[in-house]
Coordinates of C-alpha atoms in Angstrom, one line a residue:
M1 CA 5.5 -107.8 -50.7
K2 CA 5.5 -104.6 -49.7
A3 CA 8.2 -102.5 -48.0
L4 CA 8.7 -98.6 -47.1
V5 CA 11.8 -98.1 -49.8
F6 CA 14.4 -95.1 -49.2
H7 CA 14.7 -93.5 -52.6
G8 CA 17.3 -90.6 -51.7
P9 CA 17.2 -87.8 -49.5
G10 CA 13.7 -87.1 -49.0
R11 CA 12.3 -89.6 -51.2
T12 CA 10.4 -93.1 -49.7
A13 CA 8.0 -95.0 -51.1
W14 CA 5.6 -98.5 -49.9
E15 CA 5.9 -100.6 -52.6
D16 CA 6.3 -104.6 -53.6
V17 CA 9.5 -105.4 -53.7
P18 CA 11.0 -108.9 -53.7
D19 CA 10.2 -111.5 -50.8
P20 CA 13.4 -111.9 -48.5
A21 CA 15.8 -115.2 -48.9
L22 CA 18.0 -116.5 -47.1
K23 CA 21.0 -115.7 -47.9
D24 CA 23.5 -117.3 -45.1
A25 CA 23.3 -120.6 -43.0
S26 CA 22.7 -118.4 -39.8
D27 CA 19.9 -116.1 -41.0
A28 CA 16.1 -116.0 -40.7
V29 CA 13.3 -115.2 -42.2
V30 CA 10.3 -113.2 -40.3
R31 CA 7.0 -112.4 -41.0
V32 CA 6.8 -108.8 -39.4
D33 CA 3.6 -108.5 -36.7
A34 CA 4.6 -104.8 -35.1
V35 CA 7.2 -102.1 -36.2
T36 CA 8.2 -99.1 -35.0
L37 CA 9.7 -95.8 -36.4
C38 CA 12.6 -94.3 -34.6
G39 CA 14.2 -90.9 -34.7
T40 CA 17.2 -92.5 -36.9
D41 CA 14.9 -93.6 -39.7
L42 CA 14.0 -89.4 -40.2
H43 CA 17.7 -88.6 -40.2
I44 CA 18.4 -91.5 -43.0
V45 CA 15.5 -90.1 -45.2
K46 CA 16.7 -86.5 -44.5
G47 CA 20.3 -87.8 -46.0
D48 CA 21.9 -87.5 -42.7
V49 CA 23.3 -91.4 -42.5
P50 CA 25.1 -91.6 -46.3
E51 CA 26.0 -95.3 -46.0
V52 CA 22.5 -96.1 -46.6
A53 CA 21.8 -96.9 -50.4
P54 CA 18.6 -95.6 -52.4
G55 CA 17.0 -99.1 -52.6
T56 CA 17.3 -99.8 -49.5
V57 CA 14.4 -101.4 -47.2
L58 CA 14.3 -98.9 -43.6
G59 CA 13.7 -99.7 -40.2
H60 CA 15.6 -101.6 -37.5
E61 CA 13.1 -102.9 -35.0
A62 CA 10.2 -105.5 -35.4
V63 CA 8.1 -108.3 -33.4
G64 CA 6.7 -111.4 -35.9
E65 CA 7.3 -114.8 -36.6
V66 CA 9.8 -117.1 -37.6
V67 CA 8.7 -118.5 -41.0
E68 CA 12.5 -119.8 -42.0
T69 CA 15.8 -120.9 -40.9
G70 CA 19.0 -121.4 -42.4
S71 CA 20.6 -124.9 -41.5
E72 CA 22.8 -123.2 -38.7
V73 CA 20.4 -121.8 -37.1
R74 CA 19.6 -123.1 -33.5
G75 CA 18.0 -120.9 -31.0
V76 CA 14.6 -120.2 -32.9
R77 CA 12.7 -122.5 -35.8
P78 CA 9.6 -121.6 -38.1
G79 CA 6.4 -121.0 -36.1
D80 CA 8.3 -118.8 -33.3
R81 CA 7.2 -115.3 -32.0
V82 CA 10.3 -113.3 -31.3
L83 CA 12.0 -109.8 -31.2
V84 CA 13.9 -108.1 -33.5
S85 CA 17.0 -107.0 -31.9
C86 CA 18.0 -103.4 -33.7
I87 CA 21.8 -105.0 -33.4
S88 CA 22.7 -107.9 -35.6
P89 CA 25.8 -109.6 -33.5
C90 CA 27.9 -112.2 -34.9
G91 CA 29.0 -113.6 -31.6
R92 CA 32.3 -114.3 -32.6
C93 CA 34.5 -111.7 -33.4
P94 CA 36.7 -109.8 -30.2
S95 CA 34.1 -107.1 -30.0
C96 CA 30.7 -109.5 -29.9
R97 CA 32.9 -111.9 -27.2
G98 CA 33.3 -108.6 -25.0
T99 CA 29.3 -108.4 -25.6
R100 CA 30.3 -105.0 -27.8
Y101 CA 27.9 -105.9 -30.0
G102 CA 27.0 -102.4 -31.4
Q103 CA 31.1 -102.8 -32.2
C104 CA 30.3 -105.8 -33.9
R105 CA 33.9 -106.7 -36.9
G106 CA 32.4 -109.5 -38.4
G107 CA 29.8 -108.2 -40.5
G108 CA 27.0 -107.3 -38.0
G109 CA 26.2 -104.9 -35.7
W110 CA 23.4 -102.3 -36.7
V111 CA 23.0 -103.2 -40.2
L112 CA 19.3 -103.7 -40.8
G113 CA 17.7 -100.7 -42.4
R114 CA 21.2 -99.6 -42.8
L115 CA 23.4 -101.7 -44.8
V116 CA 20.7 -104.4 -45.7
D117 CA 17.0 -104.3 -45.8
G118 CA 15.4 -103.9 -42.9
T119 CA 12.0 -104.4 -40.6
Q120 CA 9.6 -101.6 -42.3
A121 CA 8.5 -104.6 -44.5
E122 CA 5.9 -107.5 -44.4
F123 CA 9.1 -109.8 -44.0
V124 CA 12.2 -109.4 -43.0
R125 CA 15.9 -111.3 -43.5
V126 CA 17.2 -111.7 -40.1
P127 CA 21.2 -112.1 -40.7
F128 CA 22.9 -113.9 -37.6
A129 CA 19.5 -115.2 -36.2
D130 CA 20.5 -116.9 -33.0
M131 CA 21.8 -113.8 -31.8
S132 CA 19.5 -111.2 -33.5
L133 CA 16.1 -113.0 -32.6
H134 CA 14.5 -113.2 -28.8
P135 CA 11.6 -115.5 -28.3
L136 CA 8.5 -113.9 -26.9
P137 CA 6.5 -114.8 -23.6
S138 CA 3.3 -115.5 -25.2
A139 CA 1.7 -112.8 -22.7
L140 CA 3.6 -110.2 -24.4
D141 CA 1.6 -107.9 -26.8
S142 CA 3.8 -107.1 -30.0
Q143 CA 3.2 -103.9 -29.8
D144 CA 4.4 -103.5 -26.7
A145 CA 7.2 -105.5 -26.9
V146 CA 8.6 -104.2 -30.1
L147 CA 9.9 -101.0 -27.8
L148 CA 12.6 -103.5 -26.3
A149 CA 14.0 -103.8 -29.9
D150 CA 15.6 -100.1 -29.6
I151 CA 14.8 -97.5 -27.4
Y152 CA 14.2 -99.6 -24.0
P153 CA 18.0 -101.0 -24.5
T154 CA 19.4 -97.8 -25.6
A155 CA 18.0 -96.0 -22.4
Y156 CA 19.1 -98.5 -20.2
E157 CA 22.7 -99.3 -21.1
V158 CA 23.7 -96.1 -23.0
G159 CA 21.8 -93.7 -20.4
V160 CA 21.0 -95.5 -17.2
L161 CA 24.0 -98.3 -16.9
N162 CA 26.9 -95.7 -18.8
G163 CA 26.0 -93.4 -16.0
R164 CA 25.9 -95.8 -13.2
V165 CA 22.9 -94.4 -11.7
S166 CA 22.8 -95.5 -8.1
P167 CA 20.0 -95.2 -5.5
G168 CA 19.5 -92.0 -3.6
D169 CA 21.2 -90.4 -7.1
T170 CA 19.7 -87.3 -8.5
V171 CA 19.5 -88.1 -12.1
V172 CA 18.3 -85.5 -14.9
V173 CA 17.3 -86.3 -18.2
V174 CA 17.3 -84.1 -21.1
G175 CA 15.1 -84.8 -23.5
A176 CA 11.8 -86.5 -23.2
G177 CA 11.2 -87.6 -26.5
P178 CA 10.8 -91.5 -26.7
V179 CA 14.6 -92.5 -25.5
G180 CA 14.5 -90.0 -22.9
L181 CA 11.1 -91.2 -21.1
A182 CA 12.6 -94.3 -21.4
A183 CA 15.6 -93.2 -19.7
V184 CA 13.1 -91.9 -17.0
T185 CA 11.8 -95.5 -16.2
A186 CA 14.5 -97.4 -16.4
A187 CA 16.3 -94.8 -14.0
G188 CA 13.4 -95.4 -11.3
L189 CA 14.5 -99.2 -11.4
Y190 CA 17.7 -97.9 -9.4
S191 CA 15.4 -96.0 -6.7
P192 CA 17.2 -92.5 -7.3
A193 CA 16.3 -89.9 -5.1
R194 CA 14.9 -88.2 -7.8
V195 CA 14.9 -87.7 -11.4
I196 CA 14.2 -84.5 -13.2
A197 CA 13.2 -84.3 -17.1
V198 CA 13.8 -81.5 -19.1
D199 CA 12.2 -80.5 -22.5
L200 CA 10.8 -77.4 -24.8
D201 CA 7.6 -79.3 -25.0
D202 CA 5.1 -79.2 -21.9
A203 CA 3.5 -82.3 -23.3
R204 CA 6.7 -84.3 -23.4
L205 CA 7.2 -83.1 -19.8
A206 CA 3.9 -83.9 -18.4
A207 CA 4.2 -87.5 -20.2
A208 CA 7.7 -87.9 -17.9
R209 CA 5.9 -86.6 -15.0
A210 CA 3.4 -90.0 -15.8
L211 CA 6.3 -92.2 -16.2
G212 CA 7.9 -91.2 -12.7
A213 CA 9.6 -88.2 -13.2
D214 CA 9.9 -86.5 -9.6
A215 CA 10.6 -82.7 -11.6
V216 CA 10.4 -81.3 -14.9
A217 CA 11.6 -77.9 -16.2
R218 CA 11.6 -76.4 -19.5
A219 CA 14.7 -76.4 -21.2
D220 CA 14.2 -72.3 -21.8
E221 CA 13.7 -71.5 -18.1
Q222 CA 17.2 -72.4 -16.9
P223 CA 17.0 -75.5 -15.6
E224 CA 20.3 -75.7 -14.0
R225 CA 18.5 -73.6 -11.3
L226 CA 16.0 -76.2 -10.5
V227 CA 19.1 -78.5 -10.1
D228 CA 21.0 -76.5 -7.9
D229 CA 17.8 -76.2 -5.6
L230 CA 16.8 -80.0 -5.1
T231 CA 20.7 -80.5 -4.8
A232 CA 21.5 -78.0 -2.8
G233 CA 23.8 -76.7 -4.8
T234 CA 26.0 -79.8 -5.5
G235 CA 24.4 -81.1 -9.0
A236 CA 23.2 -83.9 -10.3
D237 CA 25.4 -87.5 -10.1
V238 CA 23.9 -88.6 -13.6
A239 CA 23.0 -86.2 -16.0
I240 CA 21.7 -88.2 -19.0
E241 CA 21.6 -86.2 -22.7
A242 CA 18.8 -87.4 -25.2
V243 CA 18.5 -85.2 -27.8
G244 CA 21.5 -84.8 -30.1
I245 CA 22.4 -80.9 -30.5
P246 CA 24.8 -79.2 -28.9
A247 CA 22.9 -77.2 -26.4
T248 CA 21.8 -80.4 -24.5
F249 CA 25.4 -82.0 -24.4
E250 CA 26.7 -78.5 -22.7
L251 CA 23.6 -78.4 -20.5
C252 CA 24.5 -81.7 -18.9
T253 CA 27.9 -80.8 -18.5
R254 CA 26.7 -77.7 -16.7
T255 CA 24.3 -80.0 -14.1
V256 CA 26.4 -82.7 -13.4
R257 CA 28.3 -82.9 -10.1
P258 CA 32.2 -83.0 -9.8
G259 CA 32.6 -86.5 -9.6
G260 CA 29.3 -87.3 -11.5
H261 CA 28.6 -88.9 -15.3
V262 CA 27.3 -87.6 -18.1
A263 CA 25.7 -90.3 -20.5
N264 CA 25.6 -89.7 -23.9
I265 CA 22.5 -90.9 -25.8
G266 CA 21.6 -88.5 -28.5
V267 CA 22.7 -88.9 -32.2
H268 CA 24.8 -85.9 -33.1
G269 CA 25.1 -84.3 -36.4
K270 CA 26.8 -81.3 -35.3
P271 CA 30.3 -80.4 -32.7
A272 CA 29.5 -79.8 -29.1
A273 CA 31.7 -78.0 -27.1
L274 CA 33.7 -79.3 -24.6
H275 CA 34.4 -76.8 -21.7
L276 CA 37.3 -78.4 -20.4
E277 CA 38.1 -75.0 -19.0
D278 CA 35.8 -75.8 -16.5
L279 CA 35.5 -79.6 -16.3
W280 CA 39.0 -80.2 -16.1
I281 CA 39.0 -79.8 -12.3
K282 CA 35.8 -81.5 -11.9
D283 CA 36.5 -85.6 -12.3
V284 CA 33.2 -85.8 -14.6
T285 CA 33.1 -89.2 -16.5
I286 CA 31.4 -88.6 -20.0
T287 CA 30.3 -91.5 -22.3
T288 CA 28.9 -92.0 -25.4
G289 CA 27.9 -95.2 -27.3
L290 CA 25.5 -97.1 -29.6
V291 CA 23.1 -99.6 -28.0
D292 CA 24.1 -103.1 -27.7
T293 CA 20.8 -104.8 -27.0
S294 CA 22.7 -107.5 -24.7
S295 CA 20.5 -106.2 -21.8
I296 CA 17.4 -107.5 -23.8
P297 CA 17.0 -110.7 -22.0
R298 CA 16.6 -108.8 -19.0
L299 CA 14.1 -106.1 -20.2
L300 CA 12.2 -108.8 -21.5
A301 CA 11.6 -110.2 -18.1
M302 CA 11.2 -106.8 -16.4
M303 CA 8.3 -106.0 -19.1
S304 CA 6.8 -109.8 -18.3
A305 CA 6.8 -108.7 -14.9
G306 CA 4.9 -105.3 -15.6
R307 CA 8.3 -103.2 -14.6
L308 CA 8.3 -101.3 -17.8
P309 CA 5.3 -99.2 -18.9
A310 CA 6.1 -99.3 -22.7
G311 CA 2.5 -99.3 -23.6
D312 CA 2.4 -95.5 -21.9
L313 CA 5.2 -94.3 -24.7
V314 CA 2.9 -95.4 -27.7
T315 CA 0.8 -92.2 -28.4
H316 CA -0.3 -93.6 -32.5
R317 CA -0.9 -96.9 -34.4
F318 CA -1.5 -97.8 -37.5
P319 CA -1.8 -100.3 -39.9
L320 CA 1.5 -101.6 -41.6
A321 CA 0.0 -100.2 -45.0
A322 CA -0.3 -97.3 -43.4
M323 CA 3.5 -96.9 -43.3
E324 CA 3.7 -93.4 -45.3
E325 CA 0.8 -92.0 -43.3
A326 CA 2.8 -93.2 -39.9
Y327 CA 6.0 -91.2 -41.1
E328 CA 4.1 -88.3 -41.5
V329 CA 2.8 -87.9 -38.2
F330 CA 5.9 -88.8 -36.3
S331 CA 8.1 -86.7 -38.7
R332 CA 5.8 -83.7 -37.2
A333 CA 5.8 -85.0 -33.7
A334 CA 5.5 -80.9 -32.2
E335 CA 2.6 -80.7 -34.0
T336 CA 0.9 -84.3 -33.5
G337 CA 2.0 -84.9 -29.9
A338 CA 3.5 -88.2 -31.8
L339 CA 5.9 -90.2 -29.0
K340 CA 6.1 -93.8 -30.6
V341 CA 4.5 -95.2 -33.4
V342 CA 3.6 -98.3 -33.9
L343 CA 2.5 -100.5 -36.7
G344 CA 1.1 -104.2 -37.0
Q345 CA -0.4 -106.2 -39.5
D346 CA -2.9 -108.8 -38.6
R347 CA -1.9 -112.3 -38.4
H348 CA -2.5 -114.9 -41.1
D349 CA -1.4 -118.2 -42.4
A350 CA 0.3 -117.8 -45.8
V351 CA 4.0 -118.1 -45.8
L352 CA 7.1 -117.5 -47.9
P353 CA 7.1 -120.2 -50.4
A354 CA 9.9 -122.7 -49.8

């Protein structure tokens, strides 16, 4: 089969690799029909995630059709159309029993495209299939549903739920990339008084407006003033950080009100200053987290009911074989206007040999 293979920092190739095979009785093999690219994939390609070994197939999000299952798999069977979660929980360890799937200690967690071959391929082996695969309603388009594999659960769980967004709140979302825009949409489900989006890119701020933001502010034009004006100087009830750099985290701690919540989503590669000289007296709660994807069934129900405008986040679509071109477009998002890039292949009758 064809797959995108990581060969070390700055080097990937869409090339022939062996077809995946079942290794454990809890595995399934899925034919990939839709896959998307993630900012984390770009970090891997840059060499920022050293545990990814050269020779690994990248990717951790997909929709496809089950073609083979191990003897212990009960929840899906060959022919089922499924969503492949970015997290593969064992379901048995203490973390999984507490629905902390991202912290799985039984050999799962975030493994696809990191510790085992991932989804940016024609076929993928999915470990812990009963926990990792979610049957899809026939009405959902594959290239929309694939956004439920990572960015929507991340925005919903790590941003909105950790941030304790409630009716009547003022919510500031710092960063209007794909996850930040998903957070704007997810926050709107809880009837906040207002959602304010902050970014440096005018096109992304326009996208935030289209997805439900009540106000927008450029990050280089003192967005704290807008928050103060809209809250009579009180500050935001919830500040969601969706970039992953020190400046945006520190902006969130400046805009949040006393007693408020800062929910960090962004993947940080450098230290950020925690100004306890200002924060110690403000009763501020700061949360971090890796997505658990426990919300996928709920999000599937909301998407089926038309409550999540997933397709509005997709700016570019490619055939699966155009993987290298898709990475080029996605990596130059400031020039190309890319938000979410989705790749898909035509369905066919061929399945893996037994």
